[in-house]
Amino acid sequence: MREIVIDPITRLEGHGKITIFLNDDGNVENAYFQVPELRGFEKFCEGRRAEDLPIITTRICGVCPVAHHMAGAKALDAAFDVEPTETAKKLRELEYCGYYVYDHILHFYFLGGPDFVVGPDAPAAKRNILGVIEKAGLDVAGEVIKHRAYGQKITGIIGGRPTHPVSAAMPGGIAKSINEEERQEIEDMFRSCHEFAKFTLKLFDDIVLKNADYVTLITSDPYNLPTYYMGTVDNNNKVNFYDGKVRVVDPEGKEFVKFGPSEYLDVIEEHVEPWTYVKMPYLKNVGWRGLTAGPDSGIYRVGPLGRLNASEGMATPIAQAEYERMYKTLGGKPVHATLAFHWARLIELMYATERGLELISDDEITSKDIRNKPGKPGEGVGIVEAARGTLIHHYQLDENALAKKVNLVVATTHNAPGVCMSIKNAAQGIIKNGEVNDGLLNKVEMAFRAYDPCWACATHFAIGEMPLEVNILDSNEKLVKTIRR
Amino acid sequence: VAFGSCANDGCVKSLANLWDKDTVFERAYLETQSTMNPESVTPKTHVKVKEGELELPEFYDTVKTLPQTVEVDYTISGCPPPVPAILEMFTAFISGNLPPKGSSFLPDKSVCDECEREKKHTEITEIKRIYEIEDDGETCFLDQCVICMGPATRAGCGCQCPNVNIPCTGCGGPGPRVVDQGAAAISALASLASDSNVIKQIVDPVGTFYKYSLANSILRRKVKK
């Protein structure tokens, strides 16, 4: 038996390692996706002051600190039994829309997009942001950087810092209001981001959807995975990033369960495997059946495609129209094509700018009524939709408002089983008779990159990106070939 | 270059030095409320699977800083490291006009020195939590009886947290010529406290004063039995 190790894999947040075992015929026997790191936030958050938790947990990830900050803020609201003021809720959601803008732009242009925009078979040296710039034009590069910066700047104005914001570490509200000057600045940036979201959808249309080969690739078997889906929805079952109930649909698209934050333990359990540091969540009432898909396995997926599949639409007009077009193009709901995550992500980018513009035009947004008085400390669960999926923070506080216990079920963790299966399916569909080259391996990586996985978050470990080395070993573990990037 | 709080000070993760690998694993893989693990499985460095063997890197008992591990030339702490300091670093490298080895690219002052809040240095008679006060947005947090890490923390961040009405939590690491960030903060607080009863009101001292710098402190970790 031959063994192929892809370590570290590139263009993702955090580290990952793929090991593919080939049988004697050179076909894939099995593929393992391993997350090689853990930090242990659930332990060292114990004993910390409640108000420090939404600040400490942002350090889980430098890409989506805003998600951890808001999940933490909402967990504190619940733990102190206080409802934030209307303005505080709107400011938090507004900041959150800014975060989605920069995070989704990051993935499309820097991480996942190069696979499509430059092409899956292009040389690795071209399959990156510089290749995207070469293909889309230098002026586009300026726009990408500008709008990513706008998203961060919006986060910075409201949250205090573009990375690792702090202002919502305040049970019952937010520590600072915005004035008219800041409001205007944020509105101008959202208007520009809105136009850029339109441009990005058109770019995706021109380069990906008008290319029949890409559409065939998106809907091809190796990238198809029928699972349950999870995402947060508003009262009308429309996608919401900041608040609402969590809805789960089955592989047929029918509602399986809808739950509030405090009920998450009735729905979700996590399984432990000895060969990876990431846990494997599953639906408790379906059960853990190993790494298999379908209605009898409790495995579900989250993130852009998970949210769209678990919802009944988008709450803003352009995003809704694009949502309808996606499902029409890809054959109706739910879409099980993993590569459709990319399209769903851009629909969400559009929604984030439309929702941001709604909030910034709200009469209450500059109100000084930003805090309600917290009650006594207790227990609370906060749920938001991180860019990569449903994010759960669960805090139990003692009478001094110190953390007794902290549990975190993080966006990419939910997708860990799906990522493992997608990689195996892609490897089996693409590697035949021992033929292994860079382009083929990249298609295997494409299977997980679509999820925009953040293993820093999933195991609460650190970010990094390093060169890739692939080792192919024969059945005696003798090195046959090494491919380096 | 030791870049950022993780490399320089251990950052929040080094609070895990209050425990060890086994305790961290027990919480993450066995005890958390959502975990279903009847056979008490935990990740292992070498695991036999049907098709062969899989390897994982070892998880250590202690978080160390980069300078404790390899020799470094320059430092920029902060979580994240401030943009102006990064710019200064690259400017120095490109111009060839390098500062002495061991220098930080952060300013040679503390967060307090840059903070615009009015400091009255009033006596602290009790300790309050940030969510318990009605902050006026202008007065030093210490004057409002709220713990702020500004006196013990290296500047360079632009005082972003106090500017949005949240006290400094110390992510910039020890201030200039400060060996131990937590000790410096305690010393600053002690000089303002009216009596020893005030100090008794401090909850979670290690998490408050060494939130980002336990690995880079005199304490470093809890003594192993």
XYZ file of C-alpha atoms in Angstrom:
710
model
C 0.000 0.000 0.000
C 1.221 3.493 -0.821
C 0.737 6.482 1.443
C 0.477 10.101 0.276
C 0.890 12.817 2.869
C -0.075 16.437 2.102
C 1.403 18.431 4.947
C 0.923 21.267 5.449
C -1.940 22.050 3.133
C -2.188 25.622 1.936
C -4.608 28.495 1.570
C -6.604 27.756 4.681
C -6.651 29.250 8.153
C -4.610 27.208 10.570
C -2.861 23.952 9.806
C -4.032 20.711 8.297
C -2.573 17.471 7.080
C -3.988 15.008 4.575
C -2.847 11.402 4.412
C -4.061 9.322 1.475
C -3.526 5.575 1.428
C -3.392 3.909 -2.004
C -3.949 0.184 -2.485
C -1.724 -2.046 -4.614
C -3.571 -0.952 -7.786
C -2.803 2.683 -7.014
C -6.391 3.584 -6.183
C -7.493 5.327 -3.017
C -8.128 2.948 -0.130
C -8.816 5.686 2.405
C -7.993 9.329 3.098
C -7.537 10.983 6.479
C -7.700 14.652 7.203
C -5.862 15.494 10.414
C -5.807 18.699 12.407
C -2.420 18.668 14.142
C -2.984 21.253 16.883
C -4.932 22.192 20.002
C -4.688 25.053 22.486
C -7.213 24.330 25.200
C -9.304 27.499 25.555
C -12.011 25.489 27.323
C -9.544 24.892 30.159
C -7.657 28.141 30.536
C -10.827 30.270 30.319
C -11.783 28.738 33.676
C -11.375 31.187 36.527
C -11.300 34.232 34.242
C -13.483 37.316 34.805
C -16.728 37.164 32.809
C -16.025 40.460 31.027
C -12.663 39.081 29.846
C -14.194 36.089 28.046
C -15.334 37.952 24.881
C -11.809 39.440 24.768
C -9.766 36.296 25.482
C -11.774 34.145 23.057
C -11.186 36.542 20.142
C -7.616 35.205 20.278
C -8.908 31.878 19.020
C -8.576 33.382 15.558
C -7.134 36.470 13.899
C -9.497 36.099 10.938
C -12.848 35.819 12.691
C -12.245 37.417 16.111
C -15.459 39.418 15.655
C -17.491 36.207 15.618
C -15.964 35.001 18.883
C -16.379 38.463 20.381
C -20.111 38.544 19.531
C -20.802 34.958 20.586
C -19.084 35.852 23.860
C -21.043 39.095 24.214
C -24.337 37.247 23.661
C -23.323 34.513 26.104
C -22.707 37.242 28.707
C -26.095 38.867 27.965
C -27.703 35.498 28.671
C -25.527 34.756 31.707
C -26.321 38.151 33.280
C -29.968 37.869 32.213
C -30.003 41.177 30.386
C -31.293 42.153 26.958
C -29.130 44.738 25.151
C -30.798 47.976 24.063
C -32.083 48.148 20.491
C -29.237 50.452 19.464
C -26.636 48.166 21.032
C -28.031 45.187 19.108
C -28.004 47.155 15.862
C -24.439 48.388 16.413
C -23.241 44.862 17.137
C -24.965 43.566 13.986
C -23.586 46.468 11.947
C -20.053 45.665 13.089
C -20.805 42.057 12.254
C -21.763 42.969 8.663
C -18.407 44.746 8.326
C -16.709 41.584 9.524
C -18.538 39.463 6.924
C -17.434 41.864 4.199
C -13.728 41.487 4.969
C -13.859 37.794 5.781
C -15.807 36.689 2.690
C -13.644 38.898 0.444
C -10.562 37.290 1.982
C -11.785 33.826 1.106
C -12.971 34.518 -2.407
C -9.970 36.461 -3.621
C -7.124 35.053 -1.527
C -7.977 31.532 -0.412
C -10.673 29.651 -2.355
C -11.198 31.811 -5.412
C -7.806 31.189 -7.041
C -8.877 27.596 -7.687
C -11.608 28.877 -10.003
C -10.471 32.260 -11.187
C -7.010 31.013 -12.156
C -8.153 27.434 -12.663
C -7.727 24.152 -10.788
C -5.076 22.850 -13.184
C -2.993 26.024 -13.291
C 0.516 25.756 -11.829
C 0.588 26.253 -8.064
C 2.756 29.349 -8.470
C -0.163 31.055 -10.252
C -2.989 29.721 -8.096
C -2.983 32.511 -5.526
C -3.996 36.131 -5.101
C -1.278 37.233 -7.558
C -2.701 34.870 -10.175
C -6.164 36.310 -9.532
C -4.775 39.814 -10.047
C -3.101 38.734 -13.270
C -6.366 37.319 -14.603
C -8.817 39.916 -13.273
C -6.590 42.967 -13.717
C -4.388 45.118 -11.501
C -7.175 47.643 -10.852
C -9.218 44.821 -9.336
C -6.395 44.140 -6.863
C -6.673 47.680 -5.571
C -10.420 47.255 -5.124
C -9.968 43.948 -3.271
C -7.514 45.463 -0.818
C -9.595 48.616 -0.403
C -12.829 46.817 0.421
C -11.216 44.309 2.718
C -9.771 47.302 4.545
C -13.212 48.955 4.652
C -14.659 45.871 6.368
C -11.860 46.033 8.929
C -12.250 49.762 9.373
C -15.981 49.401 10.067
C -15.140 46.758 12.675
C -12.525 49.100 14.095
C -14.837 52.114 14.438
C -17.542 50.171 16.286
C -15.460 47.479 17.984
C -12.505 49.660 18.903
C -9.993 47.533 17.024
C -10.073 46.125 13.472
C -8.731 42.809 14.788
C -9.724 41.538 18.247
C -12.507 44.082 18.957
C -13.437 44.846 22.575
C -16.456 47.166 22.790
C -19.155 44.487 23.090
C -17.468 42.912 26.142
C -20.258 44.572 28.070
C -23.229 42.462 29.168
C -26.403 44.276 28.119
C -24.923 46.401 25.392
C -21.853 47.973 23.900
C -19.330 50.345 25.465
C -19.393 53.095 22.848
C -21.984 54.733 20.585
C -21.206 56.185 17.170
C -21.592 59.864 16.238
C -22.976 61.296 12.993
C -19.518 61.685 11.464
C -18.718 58.020 12.104
C -22.158 57.027 10.844
C -21.547 58.848 7.568
C -18.096 57.310 7.174
C -19.486 53.817 7.728
C -22.355 54.447 5.297
C -19.942 55.590 2.579
C -17.842 52.479 3.071
C -20.861 50.155 2.973
C -22.082 51.823 -0.256
C -18.740 51.156 -1.847
C -18.684 47.574 -0.506
C -22.166 47.053 -1.928
C -20.973 47.994 -5.426
C -17.952 45.767 -4.949
C -20.205 42.846 -3.956
C -22.125 43.368 -7.219
C -18.849 43.405 -9.130
C -17.687 40.203 -7.400
C -20.902 38.356 -8.232
C -20.491 39.405 -11.845
C -16.864 38.255 -11.833
C -17.977 34.874 -10.504
C -20.658 34.748 -13.192
C -18.250 35.633 -16.008
C -15.344 33.431 -14.980
C -17.017 30.466 -13.294
C -20.676 30.138 -14.259
C -20.171 30.931 -17.957
C -17.537 28.200 -18.119
C -19.395 24.913 -18.678
C -16.385 22.902 -17.458
C -16.483 24.640 -14.076
C -20.223 24.112 -13.664
C -19.710 20.430 -14.484
C -16.900 20.296 -11.922
C -19.070 21.968 -9.260
C -21.898 19.478 -9.728
C -19.667 16.409 -10.267
C -19.900 13.337 -8.036
C -16.559 13.644 -6.228
C -17.718 16.970 -4.799
C -21.251 15.865 -3.911
C -22.099 15.115 -0.279
C -25.696 14.700 0.945
C -25.832 15.689 4.635
C -27.954 17.619 7.105
C -27.420 21.409 7.178
C -27.436 23.976 9.997
C -27.756 27.761 10.110
C -29.302 30.625 12.077
C -32.552 32.113 10.752
C -34.851 35.007 11.652
C -38.592 34.717 12.365
C -39.270 34.245 8.648
C -36.631 31.518 8.309
C -34.375 33.912 6.408
C -30.609 33.760 6.934
C -29.399 35.893 9.847
C -25.767 36.210 10.940
C -26.193 37.808 14.360
C -29.381 36.526 15.970
C -32.331 34.147 15.732
C -32.962 30.435 16.090
C -30.765 27.702 14.710
C -32.519 25.642 12.051
C -31.431 22.206 10.875
C -32.731 20.601 7.667
C -32.335 16.972 6.593
C -30.663 15.858 3.331
C -34.045 16.257 1.604
C -34.266 19.858 2.774
C -37.076 19.321 5.308
C -36.857 21.018 8.713
C -35.413 18.562 11.219
C -35.203 20.779 14.301
C -35.173 24.452 15.238
C -33.624 25.468 18.546
C -32.641 28.429 20.695
C -29.118 28.871 22.113
C -29.927 27.388 25.539
C -31.115 24.145 23.866
C -27.943 23.328 21.918
C -27.011 20.395 24.148
C -30.305 18.698 23.197
C -29.265 18.787 19.536
C -25.471 18.556 19.248
C -22.937 16.040 20.524
C -19.223 15.759 19.756
C -17.310 12.560 18.988
C -13.556 12.115 19.610
C -11.146 10.334 17.232
C -7.594 9.495 18.390
C -5.955 10.522 15.071
C -6.896 14.209 15.029
C -7.091 17.060 17.543
C -10.457 18.290 16.208
C -13.688 16.848 17.586
C -16.458 15.596 15.291
C -19.893 17.078 16.041
C -23.100 15.294 15.003
C -26.841 15.524 15.560
C -27.539 13.765 18.850
C -30.961 12.497 17.771
C -29.621 10.914 14.576
C -26.398 9.642 16.112
C -22.738 9.118 15.260
C -22.385 6.485 12.530
C -18.791 7.188 11.583
C -17.707 9.269 8.626
C -20.706 8.548 6.394
C -23.236 10.853 4.760
C -26.990 10.547 4.213
C -30.121 10.708 6.373
C -29.059 7.955 8.819
C -25.826 9.716 9.780
C -25.914 12.660 12.189
C -23.259 14.556 10.250
C -24.325 18.052 9.211
C -22.660 20.975 7.502
C -22.551 24.676 8.352
C -21.174 27.823 6.729
C -22.448 29.678 3.641
C -23.985 26.680 1.846
C -25.191 25.205 5.138
C -26.938 28.463 6.023
C -28.588 28.866 2.624
C -29.726 25.239 2.617
C -31.047 25.518 6.194
C -32.989 28.715 5.446
C -35.907 29.689 3.265
C -34.122 32.610 1.655
C -32.324 35.894 2.178
C -33.884 38.925 3.883
C -32.604 41.483 1.336
C -33.644 41.823 -2.344
C -30.448 41.376 -4.404
C -29.166 38.538 -2.219
C -32.585 36.868 -2.476
C -32.581 37.104 -6.288
C -29.096 35.596 -6.437
C -30.158 32.880 -3.949
C -33.025 31.921 -6.271
C -30.697 31.885 -9.251
C -28.229 29.607 -7.478
C -30.824 26.988 -6.618
C -32.331 27.204 -10.122
C -28.907 26.747 -11.734
C -27.798 23.894 -9.481
C -31.049 21.889 -9.569
C -33.092 22.974 -6.536
C -32.775 22.731 -2.750
C -30.857 21.527 -0.966
C -27.625 21.761 -2.948
C -25.167 19.074 -1.834
C -22.358 20.251 -4.140
C -19.524 21.245 -1.828
C -18.020 23.650 -4.373
C -21.282 25.655 -4.285
C -20.026 26.998 -0.935
C -18.120 29.561 -3.042
C -21.277 30.878 -4.703
C -23.218 30.876 -1.439
C -20.389 32.877 0.154
C -20.721 35.626 -2.454
C -24.509 35.731 -1.993
C -23.813 36.283 1.698
C -21.283 39.006 0.885
C -24.100 40.761 -0.989
C -26.487 40.242 1.948
C -23.905 41.657 4.403
C -23.649 44.899 2.407
C -27.415 45.211 1.937
C -28.062 44.538 5.622
C -25.249 46.916 6.611
C -26.875 49.685 4.562
C -30.252 49.018 6.219
C -28.724 49.257 9.700
C -26.611 52.350 9.045
C -29.722 54.169 7.766
C -31.645 53.323 10.943
C -32.738 56.367 13.000
C -31.639 54.705 16.244
C -28.117 53.847 15.144
C -26.510 56.990 16.643
C -28.571 56.859 19.851
C -26.662 57.054 23.137
C -28.940 54.419 24.665
C -26.405 51.614 24.385
C -26.416 49.799 27.734
C -28.919 48.020 29.948
C -27.992 47.126 33.512
C -26.847 43.518 33.923
C -28.505 41.210 36.446
C -26.799 38.603 38.631
C -24.199 36.345 37.010
C -25.318 32.825 36.051
C -25.198 30.608 32.995
C -25.557 31.645 29.370
C -25.178 30.433 25.810
C -24.471 32.788 22.915
C -24.841 31.732 19.285
C -23.904 33.687 16.166
C -23.143 32.655 12.619
C -19.410 33.007 12.114
C -18.445 33.352 8.444
C -17.583 29.652 8.511
C -20.720 28.522 10.350
C -22.645 28.313 13.594
C -20.576 29.368 16.608
C -21.566 28.465 20.164
C -20.094 29.923 23.368
C -21.415 28.505 26.652
C -20.333 30.145 29.920
C -21.150 29.114 33.494
C -20.297 31.901 35.959
C -19.968 31.817 39.739
C -21.359 34.456 42.150
C -18.266 36.641 41.604
C -18.829 36.538 37.832
C -15.799 34.331 37.261
C -15.982 31.511 34.700
C -16.609 28.115 36.281
C -16.934 26.232 33.005
C -16.581 27.245 29.366
C -17.643 25.181 26.358
C -17.032 26.234 22.771
C -18.464 24.551 19.675
C -16.853 26.417 16.849
C -17.825 26.944 13.210
C -15.232 24.811 11.455
C -15.536 22.084 14.092
C -19.085 21.402 12.864
C -17.702 20.949 9.366
C -14.801 18.679 10.384
C -16.629 15.408 9.542
C -17.880 16.872 6.242
C -14.380 18.035 5.340
C -12.968 14.552 6.034
C -15.582 12.936 3.794
C -15.247 15.515 1.030
C -11.491 14.925 0.899
C -11.917 11.161 0.728
C -14.578 11.433 -2.010
C -12.467 13.823 -4.035
C -9.380 11.631 -3.664
C -11.301 8.530 -4.733
C -12.837 10.297 -7.719
C -9.671 11.934 -8.935
C -6.655 9.757 -8.122
C -6.778 6.681 -10.363
C -4.197 3.951 -10.931
C -1.513 5.666 -8.915
C -1.492 8.798 -11.037
C -0.607 11.645 -8.700
C 0.396 15.132 -9.802
C 0.174 18.617 -8.409
C -3.094 19.480 -10.206
C -4.795 16.334 -8.953
C -3.730 16.969 -5.394
C -4.949 20.524 -5.682
C -8.404 19.227 -6.576
C -8.329 17.212 -3.372
C -7.421 20.360 -1.499
C -10.232 22.198 -3.303
C -12.641 19.849 -1.590
C -11.808 21.271 1.808
C -10.936 24.784 0.739
C -14.567 25.303 -0.322
C -15.509 25.164 3.362
C -13.035 27.977 4.079
C -11.972 25.876 7.024
C -10.334 27.569 9.946
C -8.551 24.916 11.965
C -7.284 27.646 14.223
C -10.884 28.015 15.289
C -11.820 24.372 15.145
C -9.192 23.378 17.664
C -8.784 26.879 18.979
C -5.226 26.892 17.566
C -3.059 29.360 15.677
C -2.888 30.655 12.126
C -0.188 29.829 9.651
C 0.580 29.193 6.032
C 3.617 27.242 4.907
C 4.972 25.509 1.836
C 3.520 22.185 0.850
C 5.327 18.903 0.740
C 3.792 15.675 -0.485
C 5.447 12.410 0.348
C 4.469 9.232 -1.444
C 5.461 6.063 0.328
C 5.266 2.446 -0.789
C 3.888 -0.375 1.314
C 7.214 -0.686 3.140
C 6.983 3.016 4.022
C 9.870 3.682 1.641
C 9.828 7.132 0.058
C 8.974 6.820 -3.641
C 8.464 10.452 -4.592
C 8.325 13.917 -3.050
C 6.387 16.820 -4.549
C 7.250 20.243 -3.177
C 5.492 23.548 -3.722
C 11.868 38.965 14.889
C 9.634 37.755 17.699
C 6.399 38.962 16.123
C 3.280 39.453 18.229
C 2.140 38.540 21.685
C 2.325 34.743 21.173
C 5.995 34.846 20.231
C 7.039 37.413 22.835
C 4.848 36.778 25.844
C 2.923 33.523 25.262
C -0.367 35.459 24.879
C -3.613 34.154 26.415
C -2.703 30.546 25.597
C 0.066 30.614 28.171
C -2.633 30.777 30.852
C -2.729 27.028 30.111
C 0.555 26.973 32.089
C -1.704 27.026 35.153
C -2.468 23.404 34.208
C -0.788 20.698 32.107
C -1.477 18.583 29.042
C -3.551 15.952 30.839
C -5.859 18.514 32.441
C -6.317 20.368 29.156
C -7.109 17.088 27.336
C -9.487 16.022 30.085
C -11.489 19.221 29.674
C -11.419 19.330 25.854
C -12.002 15.666 25.060
C -13.734 14.127 28.081
C -15.524 16.647 30.249
C -17.074 19.343 27.987
C -20.859 19.109 28.122
C -21.316 18.453 24.412
C -18.670 15.700 24.236
C -19.863 12.086 24.058
C -16.823 9.941 24.704
C -17.754 6.789 26.664
C -14.439 5.086 25.867
C -12.378 8.110 26.973
C -10.541 8.423 23.665
C -7.949 11.211 23.438
C -5.703 12.106 20.476
C -2.387 10.232 20.354
C 0.887 11.007 18.569
C 0.900 7.601 16.840
C -2.334 5.844 15.922
C -2.698 2.561 14.039
C -5.580 2.675 11.580
C -6.677 -0.086 9.223
C -4.523 1.192 6.360
C -1.370 2.141 8.289
C -0.167 4.551 10.951
C -1.101 8.201 11.424
C 1.016 10.690 13.305
C 0.173 13.850 15.226
C 2.601 16.346 16.789
C 3.098 16.116 20.565
C 1.131 18.474 22.821
C 3.406 19.929 25.509
C 2.726 20.732 29.166
C 4.182 24.233 28.961
C 3.783 27.198 26.606
C 7.124 28.947 26.061
C 7.967 32.197 24.340
C 10.078 32.382 21.202
C 13.060 34.080 22.931
C 13.018 31.262 25.525
C 13.360 28.808 22.648
C 15.625 30.408 20.010
C 17.768 33.523 19.858
C 15.831 36.476 18.435
C 17.137 39.792 17.090
C 14.154 42.117 17.453
C 10.695 42.142 18.987
C 7.237 43.558 18.345
C 4.664 42.409 20.869
C 0.939 43.173 20.806
C -2.125 41.183 19.878
C -2.219 42.006 17.046
C 1.128 43.827 16.603
C 0.367 47.492 15.791
C 0.630 48.496 12.130
C 2.952 51.528 12.715
C 5.492 49.251 14.435
C 5.392 46.811 11.524
C 5.965 49.688 9.129
C 8.869 50.916 11.229
C 10.396 47.440 11.207
C 10.269 47.111 7.425
C 11.559 50.655 6.980
C 14.540 49.808 9.179
C 15.228 46.589 7.284
C 14.961 48.186 3.850
C 17.043 51.255 4.759
C 19.637 49.118 6.524
C 19.518 51.550 9.427
C 19.060 48.840 12.048
C 18.523 49.510 15.755
C 20.704 47.639 18.314
C 20.010 43.936 18.622
C 17.260 43.184 21.138
C 15.313 46.373 20.367
C 11.548 46.528 20.180
C 9.912 48.418 17.334
C 7.198 49.582 19.721
C 7.423 53.062 21.298
C 9.518 53.422 24.440
C 6.567 54.250 26.708
C 3.514 52.750 28.356
C -0.144 52.790 27.279
C -0.777 55.279 30.124
C 1.689 57.720 28.561
C -0.383 57.806 25.377
C -3.875 57.604 26.895
C -5.864 60.833 26.727
C -8.103 60.052 29.687
C -7.648 62.515 32.557
C -5.536 61.073 35.387
C -6.239 62.375 38.878
C -4.318 59.637 40.725
C -7.073 59.468 43.319
C -6.926 56.854 46.031
C -8.611 53.586 45.100
C -11.001 52.629 47.877
C -12.667 49.639 46.220
C -12.401 47.546 43.056
C -15.203 47.720 40.519
C -15.843 45.791 37.340
C -16.207 47.647 34.051
C -19.883 46.701 33.645
C -20.646 48.039 37.145
C -19.681 51.656 36.467
C -21.176 54.515 34.458
C -18.022 55.475 32.609
C -17.821 59.179 31.713
C -15.497 58.419 28.798
C -12.935 60.949 30.027
C -11.583 59.903 33.423
C -8.771 57.377 33.952
C -10.229 53.934 34.679
C -8.054 53.608 37.787
C -9.608 56.839 39.093
C -12.964 55.125 38.530
C -11.766 52.108 40.596
C -11.613 49.807 37.547
C -8.406 47.814 36.978
C -6.560 48.973 33.864
C -3.289 47.482 32.620
C -2.188 50.757 31.012
C 0.615 51.545 33.528
C 2.340 48.175 32.963
C 1.769 47.727 29.226
C 3.895 48.753 26.275
C 2.391 51.474 24.081
C 2.038 51.443 20.316
C -1.573 50.364 20.009
C -2.981 53.900 19.949
C -4.948 53.202 23.147
C -7.736 51.697 21.073
C -9.453 49.987 24.026
C -9.671 53.001 26.403
C -10.855 55.014 23.382
C -13.949 52.796 23.143
C -14.424 52.808 26.920
C -12.849 49.438 27.707
C -9.807 49.366 30.046
C -6.447 48.181 28.705
C -6.141 44.407 29.193
C -2.391 44.349 28.528
C -1.978 42.767 25.085
C 1.089 44.905 24.296
C 3.118 42.970 26.847
C 5.433 44.436 29.520
C 6.151 48.153 29.302
C 9.664 49.444 28.617
C 12.199 48.295 31.239
C 9.486 46.180 32.879
C 10.609 42.626 33.587
C 7.289 41.253 34.786
C 4.100 42.857 33.473
C 1.861 41.489 36.223
C 4.189 42.583 39.028
C 4.382 46.072 37.517
C 0.582 46.312 37.360
C 0.206 45.108 40.942
C 2.824 47.615 42.058
C 0.984 50.462 40.292
C -2.301 49.401 41.853
C -0.791 48.989 45.312
C 0.568 52.532 45.207
C -2.967 53.841 44.633
C -4.916 51.532 46.970
C -6.177 53.057 50.218
C -5.562 49.881 52.233
C -4.967 46.146 51.934
C -8.690 45.353 51.911
C -8.859 46.837 48.419
C -6.347 44.295 47.164
C -8.482 41.491 48.604
C -11.299 42.550 46.275
C -9.254 41.662 43.202
C -10.678 38.539 41.590
C -8.606 36.337 39.263
C -5.268 38.161 39.727
C -3.317 35.857 37.412
C -5.839 36.181 34.570
C -6.111 39.926 35.096
C -2.427 40.846 35.425
C -0.808 38.109 33.322
C -3.532 37.656 30.706
C -1.050 37.825 27.824
C 2.307 37.350 29.508
C 2.333 34.384 31.876
C 4.968 32.574 29.788
C 7.124 35.719 29.797
C 6.871 36.343 33.531
C 8.923 35.400 36.573
C 6.152 32.924 37.414
C 6.026 31.253 33.957
C 3.862 28.323 35.053
C 2.279 26.563 37.995
C 4.817 24.371 39.764
C 4.616 20.801 38.487
C 4.169 18.150 41.162
